Amino acid sequence: MERTRVLVVDDEKTVQYVLTTLFQQQGYETASASSAEEALAKLEQGPVSVAFLDIVLPGMNGLSLLDRIKERDPDAAIIMMTSQSSAKTAVDALRKGAYDYIDKPFELDHVVAVAERAASERRLRLENRRLQEEQTRQNQFLQEAVKRLGSLNSAGTGLAAITSIEELLDFIVELVSKELDAERVSLMLVNEQGTELSIAASRGLDKNIVTQTRVPLGSGVAGRVAKEGKQLYSNGDPMDPAVEAGGHPGAHGPFASIPISVSVPVRTPTNVLGVLNVTGRREGRPFDEDDSSYLSALAGQLAVALERARQAEHLQSAYDSLRRTQDELVVTGRLKAIGEMAAGVAHDFNNLLNGILMNSQLIQRDLDQDGVPRDRVLKQAGMVEKLALQGADTVRRLQDFAGIRKDRPSERVDLNDVVRGAVELTTPKWQGELSASGVRIEIETTLPSVPAITGNVRELTQAISNLIFNAVEAMPNGGSIRIATSKSGKGTRVTISDTGCGMTKEVQERLFENFFTTKTHGQGLGMGVVRGIVRRLGGEIEVESRAGKGTSIGLVFPPAQPAEAAGNDLRAIDSGAPTQHGRILVVDDDGINREICVEVLEPLGHEIHTAAGGSDALEQIAGGRFDLVITDLSMPGLSGWDVAKQAKKVSPSTRVMLLSGWSVQQDPEQIRTAGIDLVLSKPVQIGELTQAVQRLLREQRSGPQPVGEKSSRKR
């Protein structure tokens, strides 16, 4: 606290002595002067709290001295001393800023009281000013903090709306450049190998620096920050260790000589993705700890957004791949159900992306708060990862769904055998896993003799298994499932009934809508798969359900047509017919696939030749005719189409089998034009391959015989 200093200015020495003695007795520090000029000299030695000025002084009068003192210290308390004859002048002095005036002669107690009051009010004014200045500083600090929080909030909103990694990084460097008035900003990312940094986005750096810079992890400021995961901050002091660590001795290019003021890691709870560097303000003011904290918070938001953007790009890539597959299927005219799936695909992936986005924003929010448990952030990050994996699983299931095709081999199927297989397949779920958690599920089957149907055992088992899984999931507290087969006026029927939660009318209306699901973790493909199988086999689906009363789903299939079934089944070849042996060329750029074909067919008595590609195959075809050519479709250089056309050109009687790794059916017109006699899709069973070979060789033997010399096996 300021000590009270009193100045007495009067040309009468007695008055000076009396007043200074009086004030010293009160504990005040005193000074005295006989003239205004002497008083001003005293003021050079230090400010005064209170001044008693006689109005009438030799030379400069008291009013002029009042002005001079107020110029020096507006808070000085000035008390004018006057006689009755100069009272008007004293009033004028009050208007000019004097605190009070006293009349001569005066009472000493009154003088002391006036001095104490004046000194007290001065102290209050000074304290108020100090508090006001402190409040102004605090307000400025709060305004800056609010501005920074607003910037972080805007950054979070902006980051959440951006999915492109390039746009994301550019957004951040632009924001930092403007917010901190930074001269240079660089955002560096760790490479896939985790060995070095490169500049992914920047402001204020030469293009050559951006393209040439490579900083090994652990080298220089940025490399150390990336390796240790801790920020480095320099306040501009040349002795600051961060300044001494500046530069990048392991860096390539001019970036090595650029000092960094602040460098913060861009990191998730598990790893460092990159580094955000800032160098110098345009106005020259050094960065402070608030700037460093702001950059750290911003880097935390960026890390989450960057992870989200990468996951989104992966999902988008999977989605684009799916759309390309869908477009191919629409062009071929096969699998119409896939053509109806576009809206469902977008809906499902939007749900996945929404989950990633919301969890990312939760992480952003938590990173902005102090004391947030690390486990909570890790849990949210794990959810982002889980959602991304669900997206990958959705793609796999869609590809499987797209594989339900008319060219899959059909056979006479006993639906009772299919039911038994499906029950056995699902037993680990409803009897093992659920029983272990205290949930009891009972399955009862009623399987009388019923007419056979035409279908594919694997597809039918998948359909009934899906319905069993749906029934189990509809009974979280346990219950019973009844599966019964029966004859129907339309053919053969299998009914799966449960005592579960049932479905509302609204759910039933959307039951077969692509990607619609009521399950917490489902993706709405199960009933789509069932519908695709049943439709392909010419069957119907009947659904009966009431909320809280359970569900019954019936699948009705037309009876098998023996003649049709025999004609469509590769294995329906007369077992009494003589086995055919032929000269076969196997064409595949995959050595394993070639070797497998040799191992399967050569022991059966066939003469096998192999070619590692289209060009090799054409040379062998030109050198000698073959009874059968088995070719892959997609190969470097010449494709399977080219091989088939050349084989038919050399010998029209040569049979050509396309053994394709693609799960989609090829364009029938393109198959016909290329002269391909049969298409088998990989993976193929040995029995399917050998029966197909026998069929084609018998067809070949029934036509004109190829004329070709026998030659030794070539691999």
XYZ file of C-alpha atoms in Angstrom:
715
model
C 0.000 0.000 0.000
C 1.208 3.529 -0.833
C 2.514 5.521 2.201
C 0.759 8.872 2.585
C 3.043 11.807 1.650
C 1.827 15.336 2.396
C 3.178 18.510 0.775
C 2.627 21.874 2.491
C 3.150 24.975 0.324
C 2.897 28.339 2.114
C 5.108 31.394 2.150
C 4.672 31.626 5.929
C 7.287 29.468 7.675
C 5.141 29.200 10.789
C 2.317 27.600 8.830
C 4.786 25.198 7.181
C 6.245 24.206 10.551
C 2.923 23.741 12.314
C 1.365 21.649 9.537
C 4.390 19.449 8.783
C 4.832 18.762 12.515
C 1.139 17.943 12.818
C 1.201 15.523 9.867
C 4.397 13.829 11.044
C 2.666 13.154 14.371
C -0.053 11.391 12.362
C 2.575 9.133 10.750
C 2.620 10.856 7.387
C 5.714 11.558 5.328
C 5.963 15.318 4.778
C 7.567 17.938 2.567
C 7.219 21.723 2.530
C 7.873 24.618 0.197
C 7.567 28.394 0.334
C 6.768 28.895 -3.357
C 5.239 27.104 -6.292
C 8.634 26.771 -7.959
C 10.111 25.136 -4.852
C 7.078 22.867 -4.606
C 7.551 21.652 -8.189
C 11.167 20.850 -7.373
C 9.974 18.800 -4.393
C 7.610 16.889 -6.679
C 10.588 15.778 -8.740
C 11.637 13.716 -5.699
C 8.420 11.711 -5.791
C 4.632 12.028 -5.985
C 2.520 13.300 -3.105
C -0.764 11.908 -1.828
C -2.108 15.155 -0.387
C -1.023 18.776 -0.947
C -2.036 21.811 1.116
C -1.574 24.900 -1.094
C -1.892 28.510 -0.122
C -3.687 30.330 -2.890
C -1.578 33.455 -2.595
C 2.089 32.672 -3.189
C 5.031 34.698 -4.417
C 5.603 34.153 -8.129
C 3.318 31.376 -9.470
C 0.101 31.426 -7.467
C -1.626 28.439 -5.869
C -4.157 27.955 -8.697
C -1.412 27.626 -11.309
C 0.435 25.215 -9.021
C -2.802 23.221 -8.714
C -2.862 22.835 -12.496
C 0.780 21.735 -12.604
C 0.326 19.124 -9.861
C -2.834 17.721 -11.503
C -0.959 17.405 -14.790
C 1.625 15.276 -13.011
C -0.784 13.233 -10.878
C -4.529 13.504 -11.521
C -5.199 11.506 -8.347
C -3.357 13.889 -6.001
C -5.727 15.353 -3.372
C -5.256 19.155 -3.324
C -6.574 21.198 -0.380
C -6.489 24.961 -0.905
C -5.743 27.238 2.070
C -7.415 30.630 1.849
C -8.630 33.606 3.849
C -12.196 34.890 3.858
C -11.223 37.578 1.399
C -10.251 34.887 -1.215
C -13.168 32.466 -0.736
C -14.371 32.983 -4.319
C -10.947 31.992 -5.581
C -11.096 28.824 -3.453
C -14.422 27.892 -5.028
C -12.846 28.349 -8.460
C -10.070 26.008 -7.333
C -12.645 23.324 -6.517
C -13.947 23.592 -10.044
C -10.392 23.041 -11.304
C -10.039 19.788 -9.374
C -9.132 20.752 -5.814
C -10.350 18.227 -3.251
C -11.349 20.820 -0.593
C -10.355 24.128 0.925
C -9.866 25.381 4.491
C -10.055 28.895 5.817
C -7.305 30.552 7.691
C -7.024 30.582 10.602
C -7.920 26.863 10.918
C -8.458 24.318 13.644
C -5.724 21.661 13.694
C -8.207 18.843 14.300
C -10.126 19.962 11.238
C -6.926 19.995 9.179
C -6.097 16.435 10.292
C -9.614 15.250 9.478
C -9.490 16.790 5.998
C -6.050 15.264 5.344
C -7.166 11.794 6.476
C -10.310 11.983 4.378
C -8.371 13.155 1.327
C -5.693 10.471 1.744
C -8.365 7.788 2.213
C -10.254 8.825 -0.897
C -7.013 8.893 -2.890
C -6.251 5.357 -1.745
C -9.761 4.298 -2.763
C -9.358 5.922 -6.178
C -6.032 4.196 -6.720
C -7.417 0.859 -5.554
C -10.465 1.283 -7.784
C -8.220 2.084 -10.714
C -6.061 -0.939 -9.957
C -9.151 -3.127 -9.719
C -10.543 -1.635 -12.908
C -7.263 -2.284 -14.688
C -7.205 -5.816 -13.310
C -10.810 -6.279 -14.375
C -9.917 -4.974 -17.815
C -7.057 -7.458 -18.006
C -9.308 -10.261 -16.819
C -11.987 -9.224 -19.285
C -9.428 -9.207 -22.068
C -8.229 -12.622 -20.932
C -11.792 -13.946 -20.777
C -12.614 -12.406 -24.133
C -9.535 -14.050 -25.601
C -10.468 -17.334 -23.911
C -14.037 -17.096 -25.193
C -12.685 -16.261 -28.628
C -10.383 -19.284 -28.477
C -13.188 -21.516 -27.234
C -15.378 -20.178 -30.004
C -12.597 -20.898 -32.451
C -12.248 -24.450 -31.100
C -16.001 -24.924 -31.252
C -16.096 -23.620 -34.814
C -13.152 -25.840 -35.628
C -14.999 -28.850 -34.238
C -18.063 -28.005 -36.288
C -15.982 -27.405 -39.391
C -13.947 -30.568 -38.930
C -17.084 -32.651 -38.430
C -18.426 -31.446 -41.774
C -15.269 -32.327 -43.738
C -14.556 -35.861 -44.910
C -11.710 -35.185 -47.349
C -8.321 -35.498 -45.639
C -6.781 -32.864 -47.923
C -9.549 -30.356 -47.126
C -9.289 -31.223 -43.435
C -5.591 -30.425 -43.208
C -5.938 -27.248 -45.279
C -8.770 -26.093 -43.004
C -6.567 -26.457 -39.908
C -3.499 -24.612 -41.229
C -5.681 -21.774 -42.518
C -7.417 -21.507 -39.126
C -4.123 -21.446 -37.203
C -2.597 -18.915 -39.585
C -5.507 -16.501 -39.085
C -6.183 -17.150 -35.392
C -2.564 -16.731 -34.261
C -1.492 -14.341 -37.022
C 1.277 -16.856 -37.645
C 3.981 -16.183 -40.207
C 4.464 -19.870 -41.067
C 2.327 -22.913 -40.285
C 3.061 -26.501 -41.269
C 1.128 -29.683 -40.628
C 3.261 -32.800 -40.951
C 2.015 -36.397 -41.056
C 3.836 -39.586 -40.098
C 4.324 -41.951 -43.040
C 2.798 -45.448 -43.121
C 6.085 -46.987 -41.983
C 6.156 -44.672 -38.955
C 9.713 -43.553 -39.714
C 9.511 -39.939 -40.915
C 7.390 -36.818 -41.278
C 6.445 -34.938 -44.428
C 4.508 -31.690 -44.876
C 0.887 -32.383 -45.809
C -0.420 -28.784 -45.589
C 1.172 -25.393 -44.917
C 0.984 -21.606 -45.002
C 3.930 -19.284 -45.598
C 6.362 -21.968 -46.788
C 8.047 -22.157 -50.179
C 6.684 -24.869 -52.470
C 10.104 -26.522 -52.729
C 10.320 -26.750 -48.954
C 6.902 -28.393 -48.803
C 7.688 -31.006 -51.444
C 11.274 -31.773 -50.383
C 11.050 -31.848 -46.597
C 11.469 -35.196 -44.844
C 12.098 -35.272 -41.087
C 13.073 -38.565 -39.420
C 11.227 -39.287 -36.181
C 13.340 -38.159 -33.246
C 15.239 -35.552 -35.295
C 14.900 -31.836 -34.554
C 11.845 -30.246 -32.958
C 9.125 -31.803 -35.120
C 10.779 -35.218 -35.110
C 11.140 -35.187 -31.317
C 7.536 -34.133 -30.820
C 6.326 -36.902 -33.134
C 8.451 -39.527 -31.410
C 7.802 -38.477 -27.797
C 4.216 -37.297 -28.241
C 4.888 -34.142 -26.176
C 4.677 -30.512 -27.286
C 7.636 -28.144 -27.455
C 7.047 -24.442 -26.834
C 9.459 -21.506 -27.096
C 8.638 -18.067 -25.700
C 11.319 -16.433 -27.856
C 14.103 -16.555 -25.249
C 17.350 -17.521 -27.057
C 18.291 -19.617 -23.996
C 15.046 -21.582 -24.161
C 15.879 -25.308 -24.631
C 13.165 -25.491 -27.258
C 14.981 -22.790 -29.239
C 18.280 -24.574 -28.834
C 16.612 -27.727 -30.112
C 15.331 -25.818 -33.121
C 16.205 -26.776 -36.635
C 16.054 -30.252 -38.048
C 19.498 -31.786 -38.379
C 18.083 -34.917 -39.973
C 15.724 -33.095 -42.300
C 16.187 -32.880 -46.050
C 15.950 -29.456 -47.702
C 15.685 -25.828 -46.500
C 13.162 -26.737 -43.777
C 16.106 -27.821 -41.634
C 17.041 -24.171 -40.952
C 13.568 -22.883 -40.009
C 13.185 -22.325 -36.224
C 9.917 -23.532 -34.709
C 8.173 -21.539 -31.959
C 5.470 -24.073 -31.057
C 5.213 -27.714 -32.104
C 2.366 -29.910 -30.834
C 1.647 -33.583 -31.540
C -1.479 -34.595 -33.445
C -2.256 -37.752 -31.529
C -4.980 -40.204 -30.641
C -4.986 -42.092 -27.330
C -2.886 -44.799 -28.986
C -0.521 -43.201 -31.499
C 0.887 -39.987 -32.994
C -0.500 -39.151 -36.434
C 1.566 -36.042 -37.091
C 2.825 -32.669 -35.820
C 1.454 -29.098 -36.040
C 4.236 -26.462 -36.226
C 3.952 -22.667 -35.894
C 6.782 -20.182 -36.488
C 6.641 -16.497 -35.563
C 3.847 -13.920 -35.544
C 3.677 -11.363 -38.302
C 3.518 -8.593 -35.673
C 6.609 -9.933 -33.890
C 4.905 -10.700 -30.549
C 6.077 -14.060 -29.147
C 3.686 -16.920 -28.576
C 2.541 -17.598 -25.015
C 1.294 -20.608 -23.090
C -2.312 -19.804 -24.014
C -1.351 -20.095 -27.682
C 0.341 -23.399 -26.957
C -2.730 -24.704 -25.096
C -4.969 -23.600 -27.954
C -2.832 -25.441 -30.490
C -2.828 -28.570 -28.325
C -6.620 -28.542 -28.078
C -6.916 -27.940 -31.807
C -4.467 -30.767 -32.519
C -6.599 -33.086 -30.386
C -9.670 -32.250 -32.438
C -7.682 -32.685 -35.631
C -6.481 -36.141 -34.570
C -10.033 -37.372 -34.050
C -11.231 -35.780 -37.283
C -8.279 -37.206 -39.210
C -8.994 -40.712 -37.932
C -12.654 -40.244 -38.801
C -11.780 -39.010 -42.295
C -9.502 -41.980 -42.892
C -12.221 -44.373 -41.727
C -14.703 -42.537 -43.932
C -12.390 -42.853 -46.935
C -12.056 -46.580 -46.289
C -15.821 -46.907 -46.059
C -16.252 -44.777 -49.158
C -13.774 -46.963 -51.000
C -15.722 -50.050 -49.973
C -18.943 -48.328 -50.952
C -17.531 -47.328 -54.353
C -16.364 -50.891 -54.883
C -19.823 -52.123 -54.049
C -21.425 -49.635 -56.425
C -19.109 -50.744 -59.223
C -20.094 -54.349 -58.586
C -23.729 -53.352 -58.545
C -23.402 -51.491 -61.846
C -21.823 -54.548 -63.454
C -24.676 -56.723 -62.225
C -27.281 -54.321 -63.556
C -25.562 -54.299 -66.971
C -25.611 -58.103 -67.134
C -29.284 -58.143 -66.270
C -28.712 -60.695 -63.501
C -29.643 -60.487 -59.843
C -32.295 -57.801 -60.101
C -32.451 -57.636 -56.319
C -28.994 -56.068 -56.258
C -30.245 -53.337 -58.555
C -32.905 -52.497 -55.941
C -30.344 -52.206 -53.198
C -28.759 -48.782 -53.916
C -30.885 -46.812 -51.462
C -30.381 -49.444 -48.800
C -26.621 -49.403 -49.257
C -26.512 -45.628 -48.819
C -28.774 -45.859 -45.760
C -26.645 -48.516 -44.075
C -23.365 -46.749 -44.700
C -24.847 -43.440 -43.574
C -25.764 -45.139 -40.299
C -22.208 -46.413 -39.905
C -20.734 -43.007 -40.778
C -23.130 -41.340 -38.349
C -21.902 -43.612 -35.567
C -18.309 -42.777 -36.409
C -19.105 -39.060 -36.571
C -20.999 -38.948 -33.261
C -18.339 -40.925 -31.395
C -15.649 -38.700 -32.920
C -17.469 -35.612 -31.671
C -17.771 -37.154 -28.196
C -14.017 -37.671 -28.197
C -13.516 -34.055 -29.326
C -15.704 -32.856 -26.481
C -13.929 -34.984 -23.898
C -10.482 -33.896 -25.082
C -11.491 -30.270 -24.416
C -12.305 -31.100 -20.781
C -9.868 -31.624 -17.944
C -9.907 -34.860 -15.980
C -11.706 -36.987 -18.570
C -10.860 -40.670 -17.932
C -8.572 -42.118 -20.584
C -10.649 -45.314 -20.617
C -13.697 -43.365 -21.744
C -11.862 -41.851 -24.692
C -10.401 -45.255 -25.582
C -13.869 -46.778 -25.406
C -15.213 -44.149 -27.805
C -12.238 -44.625 -30.148
C -12.843 -48.380 -29.990
C -16.438 -47.799 -31.034
C -15.212 -45.897 -34.107
C -13.013 -48.869 -34.949
C -15.881 -51.319 -34.357
C -18.195 -49.368 -36.656
C -15.572 -49.349 -39.385
C -15.214 -53.134 -39.049
C -18.983 -53.476 -39.292
C -18.814 -51.559 -42.545
C -16.253 -54.026 -43.866
C -18.461 -56.924 -42.757
C -21.418 -55.352 -44.551
C -19.426 -55.303 -47.790
C -18.532 -58.968 -47.393
C -22.149 -59.909 -46.763
C -23.299 -57.879 -49.730
C -20.798 -59.656 -51.936
C -22.139 -62.973 -50.677
C -25.663 -61.773 -51.314
C -24.674 -60.811 -54.850
C -23.374 -64.364 -55.315
C -26.914 -65.858 -55.253
C -27.133 -66.609 -58.954
C -29.121 -68.609 -61.442
C -25.999 -70.356 -62.660
C -25.338 -72.055 -59.340
C -25.861 -75.810 -59.634
C -29.305 -77.009 -58.601
C -30.326 -80.478 -57.542
C -33.177 -82.414 -56.034
C -33.246 -81.468 -52.370
C -34.986 -83.096 -49.415
C -36.143 -80.114 -47.351
C -36.115 -82.245 -44.183
C -32.372 -82.813 -44.605
C -31.883 -79.073 -45.030
C -33.786 -78.372 -41.791
C -31.703 -80.903 -39.873
C -28.508 -79.357 -41.220
C -29.602 -75.809 -40.337
C -30.552 -76.830 -36.788
C -27.174 -78.501 -36.337
C -25.373 -75.485 -37.820
C -27.069 -73.031 -35.435
C -26.786 -75.202 -32.301
C -23.624 -73.430 -30.988
C -25.620 -70.183 -30.891
C -28.909 -71.208 -29.274
C -27.705 -74.142 -27.201
C -24.089 -73.291 -26.406
C -23.602 -69.540 -26.233
C -27.041 -68.634 -24.855
C -27.235 -71.536 -22.396
C -23.942 -70.407 -20.901
C -25.542 -67.020 -20.157
C -28.638 -68.579 -18.585
C -30.979 -68.242 -21.593
C -32.837 -71.438 -22.509
C -33.964 -71.997 -26.104
C -35.805 -75.141 -27.214
C -36.179 -76.198 -30.859
C -38.822 -78.740 -31.865
C -38.929 -80.201 -35.384
C -41.793 -81.963 -37.156
C -40.488 -83.499 -40.371
C -42.888 -85.836 -42.192
C -42.071 -87.132 -45.670
C -42.528 -84.290 -48.173
C -41.929 -83.905 -51.928
C -38.413 -82.954 -52.979
C -37.718 -79.489 -54.341
C -35.137 -78.160 -56.774
C -32.480 -75.961 -55.220
C -29.012 -75.609 -53.774
C -28.429 -77.196 -50.355
C -25.969 -74.503 -49.272
C -28.323 -71.635 -50.149
C -31.357 -73.287 -48.567
C -29.406 -74.047 -45.397
C -28.341 -70.405 -45.261
C -31.938 -69.221 -45.618
C -33.316 -71.443 -42.851
C -30.312 -70.696 -40.605
C -31.000 -66.966 -40.982
C -34.615 -67.500 -39.925
C -33.502 -69.550 -36.894
C -31.052 -66.821 -35.872
C -33.799 -64.207 -36.241
C -36.099 -66.283 -34.035
C -33.401 -66.733 -31.380
C -32.663 -63.001 -31.305
C -36.386 -62.283 -30.920
C -36.324 -64.221 -27.608
C -33.628 -62.563 -25.446
C -35.102 -64.176 -22.317
C -35.548 -67.616 -23.842
C -38.430 -69.429 -25.515
C -39.192 -72.112 -28.065
C -38.885 -72.502 -31.832
C -40.940 -74.946 -33.893
C -39.854 -75.984 -37.388
C -42.233 -78.080 -39.468
C -42.330 -79.247 -43.076
C -45.548 -80.100 -44.871
C -47.148 -80.603 -48.254
C -48.755 -77.537 -49.735
C -51.082 -76.970 -52.632
C -48.217 -75.026 -54.219
C -45.516 -77.571 -53.386
C -43.490 -78.108 -50.215
C -43.609 -75.820 -47.203
C -41.297 -75.246 -44.238
C -42.559 -73.109 -41.345
C -40.368 -71.563 -38.620
C -42.367 -70.295 -35.605
C -41.128 -68.677 -32.392
C -42.562 -67.403 -29.110
C -40.569 -64.172 -29.273
C -41.453 -60.496 -29.238
C -43.233 -60.536 -32.581
C -43.465 -57.653 -35.032
C -45.695 -54.640 -35.351
C -47.585 -54.002 -38.561
C -45.122 -51.243 -39.435
C -42.135 -53.573 -39.041
C -43.808 -56.269 -41.138
C -44.383 -53.775 -43.949
C -40.647 -53.063 -44.047
C -39.445 -56.603 -43.296
C -37.966 -57.220 -46.749
C -36.773 -53.663 -47.267
C -33.080 -53.716 -48.059
C -30.943 -52.917 -44.998
C -33.924 -52.470 -42.697
C -33.350 -53.989 -39.246
C -34.721 -53.677 -35.727
C -31.614 -55.213 -34.187
C -29.055 -53.177 -32.308
C -26.165 -54.759 -34.182
C -27.839 -56.041 -37.354
C -27.376 -54.663 -40.834
C -30.609 -55.767 -42.460
C -29.224 -58.331 -44.906
C -30.637 -61.553 -43.414
C -34.175 -61.305 -44.756
C -32.823 -59.938 -48.032
C -30.755 -63.100 -48.408
C -33.769 -65.286 -47.621
C -35.945 -63.419 -50.100
C -33.278 -63.690 -52.831
C -32.990 -67.462 -52.404
C -36.732 -68.091 -52.313
C -37.421 -65.872 -55.334
C -34.699 -67.553 -57.384
C -36.272 -70.942 -56.722
C -39.726 -69.671 -57.709
C -41.014 -69.852 -54.148
C -43.032 -67.591 -51.856
C -42.660 -66.246 -48.313
C -45.610 -65.992 -45.912
C -45.333 -64.025 -42.658
C -47.656 -64.039 -39.644
C -46.712 -62.023 -36.557
C -48.184 -60.018 -33.684
C -46.290 -57.795 -31.295
C -45.688 -59.734 -28.091
C -47.156 -62.966 -29.542
C -44.329 -64.345 -31.677
C -43.715 -64.807 -35.395
C -44.318 -67.544 -37.959
C -42.575 -67.488 -41.348
C -43.409 -69.991 -44.046
C -41.322 -70.742 -47.136
C -43.224 -72.447 -49.953
C -41.253 -74.043 -52.819
C -42.548 -75.617 -56.036
C -41.937 -79.368 -56.347
C -38.896 -80.624 -58.217
C -39.266 -81.492 -61.899
C -37.188 -84.657 -62.361
C -36.415 -84.092 -66.021
C -35.483 -80.453 -65.442
C -33.441 -81.312 -62.426
C -31.497 -83.935 -64.326
C -30.850 -81.536 -67.175
C -29.522 -78.840 -64.884
C -27.442 -81.033 -62.584
C -23.831 -81.586 -63.631
C -23.763 -84.710 -61.529
C -26.778 -86.199 -63.307
C -24.540 -87.840 -65.892
C -25.174 -91.463 -66.660
C -22.814 -93.263 -64.298
C -22.794 -96.226 -66.676
C -21.447 -94.197 -69.584
C -17.764 -94.736 -70.371
C -15.336 -92.217 -68.908
C -13.928 -89.857 -71.510
C -10.252 -88.928 -71.630
C -9.002 -85.898 -73.467
C -6.187 -83.566 -74.295
C -6.781 -80.539 -72.077
C -5.110 -77.112 -71.895
C -5.375 -75.307 -68.526
C -4.799 -71.529 -68.796
C -4.395 -69.479 -65.589
C -1.923 -66.821 -64.497
C -2.095 -68.248 -60.971
C 0.370 -71.111 -60.635
C -1.494 -72.670 -57.734
C -4.732 -72.868 -59.715
C -2.911 -74.434 -62.665
C -1.235 -77.021 -60.459
C -4.517 -77.907 -58.738
C -6.208 -78.564 -62.079
C -3.303 -80.807 -63.075
C -3.472 -82.718 -59.782
C -7.243 -83.198 -60.131
C -7.484 -84.113 -63.818
C -4.252 -85.917 -64.673
C -4.905 -88.940 -62.393
C -8.218 -89.408 -64.229
C -6.335 -90.247 -67.431
C -6.367 -86.861 -69.148
C -3.363 -85.413 -70.955
C -2.871 -82.034 -69.306
C -0.994 -79.031 -70.704
C -0.714 -75.704 -68.862
C -0.197 -72.081 -69.872
C 0.662 -69.197 -67.534
C -1.156 -66.593 -69.614
C -3.024 -65.763 -72.780
C 0.023 -65.412 -75.037
C 1.461 -68.772 -73.963
C -1.958 -70.379 -74.481
C -2.314 -69.032 -78.031
C 1.110 -70.432 -78.968
C 0.135 -73.894 -77.723
C -3.283 -73.743 -79.400
C -1.608 -72.823 -82.679
C 0.808 -75.743 -82.297
C -1.762 -78.459 -81.738
C -5.473 -78.876 -81.234
C -7.022 -79.646 -77.856
C -10.236 -81.452 -76.904
C -10.871 -78.989 -74.078
C -9.500 -75.604 -73.023
C -10.078 -74.529 -69.399
C -9.240 -70.835 -69.051
C -9.304 -68.145 -66.402
C -10.976 -64.866 -67.382
C -8.864 -62.041 -65.982
C -5.174 -62.391 -66.837
C -2.377 -59.947 -67.679
C -2.214 -59.239 -71.401
C -4.647 -61.446 -73.300
C -7.816 -62.379 -71.404
C -9.838 -65.566 -71.278
C -12.111 -64.124 -73.966
C -9.144 -63.976 -76.373
C -8.082 -67.535 -75.540
C -11.608 -68.874 -76.118
C -12.006 -67.125 -79.472
C -8.625 -68.372 -80.743
C -9.304 -71.944 -79.585
C -12.614 -71.998 -81.489
C -10.984 -70.405 -84.508
C -8.318 -73.124 -84.700
C -10.748 -75.969 -83.924
C -14.501 -75.303 -83.746
C -15.030 -78.709 -82.101
C -12.764 -77.826 -79.169
C -14.790 -77.257 -76.031
C -14.002 -74.186 -73.887
C -14.709 -73.890 -70.165
C -14.430 -70.499 -68.422
C -13.281 -71.053 -64.819
C -13.670 -67.536 -63.418
C -12.697 -66.039 -60.089
C -15.419 -63.414 -60.433
C -18.561 -64.083 -58.398
C -20.809 -62.319 -60.889
C -22.323 -63.940 -63.938
C -20.866 -62.807 -67.228
C -22.903 -61.348 -70.064
C -24.518 -64.307 -71.903
C -24.062 -62.593 -75.239
C -20.353 -62.104 -74.620
C -20.054 -65.758 -73.566
C -21.788 -66.900 -76.760
C -19.702 -64.624 -78.968
C -16.461 -65.908 -77.449
C -17.500 -69.522 -78.078
C -17.455 -70.511 -74.403
C -19.383 -73.732 -73.763
C -19.566 -73.683 -69.952
C -18.891 -71.253 -67.111
C -17.839 -72.382 -63.629
C -17.234 -69.881 -60.858
C -14.355 -70.154 -58.436
C -14.249 -71.607 -55.876
C -15.295 -74.856 -57.526
C -15.606 -78.315 -55.998
C -13.567 -81.182 -57.450
C -16.724 -83.101 -58.291
C -18.179 -80.145 -60.143
C -14.985 -79.720 -62.158
C -14.612 -83.385 -63.111
C -18.290 -83.748 -64.043
C -18.104 -80.580 -66.151
C -15.034 -81.950 -67.937
C -16.848 -85.236 -68.647
C -19.888 -83.398 -70.006
C -17.827 -81.243 -72.347
C -15.693 -84.142 -73.555
C -18.802 -86.191 -74.322
C -20.269 -83.258 -76.226
C -16.973 -82.926 -78.071
C -16.894 -86.634 -78.919
C -20.415 -86.467 -80.328
C -19.329 -83.796 -82.834
C -16.457 -83.648 -85.348
C -13.284 -85.137 -83.880
C -10.384 -82.724 -83.529
C -7.278 -83.700 -85.392
C -4.238 -83.129 -83.232
C -1.055 -84.891 -82.472
C -0.444 -86.251 -79.004
C 2.413 -84.479 -77.333
C 4.170 -84.663 -74.021
C 2.769 -82.813 -71.022
C 3.871 -79.201 -70.877
C 3.827 -77.023 -67.762
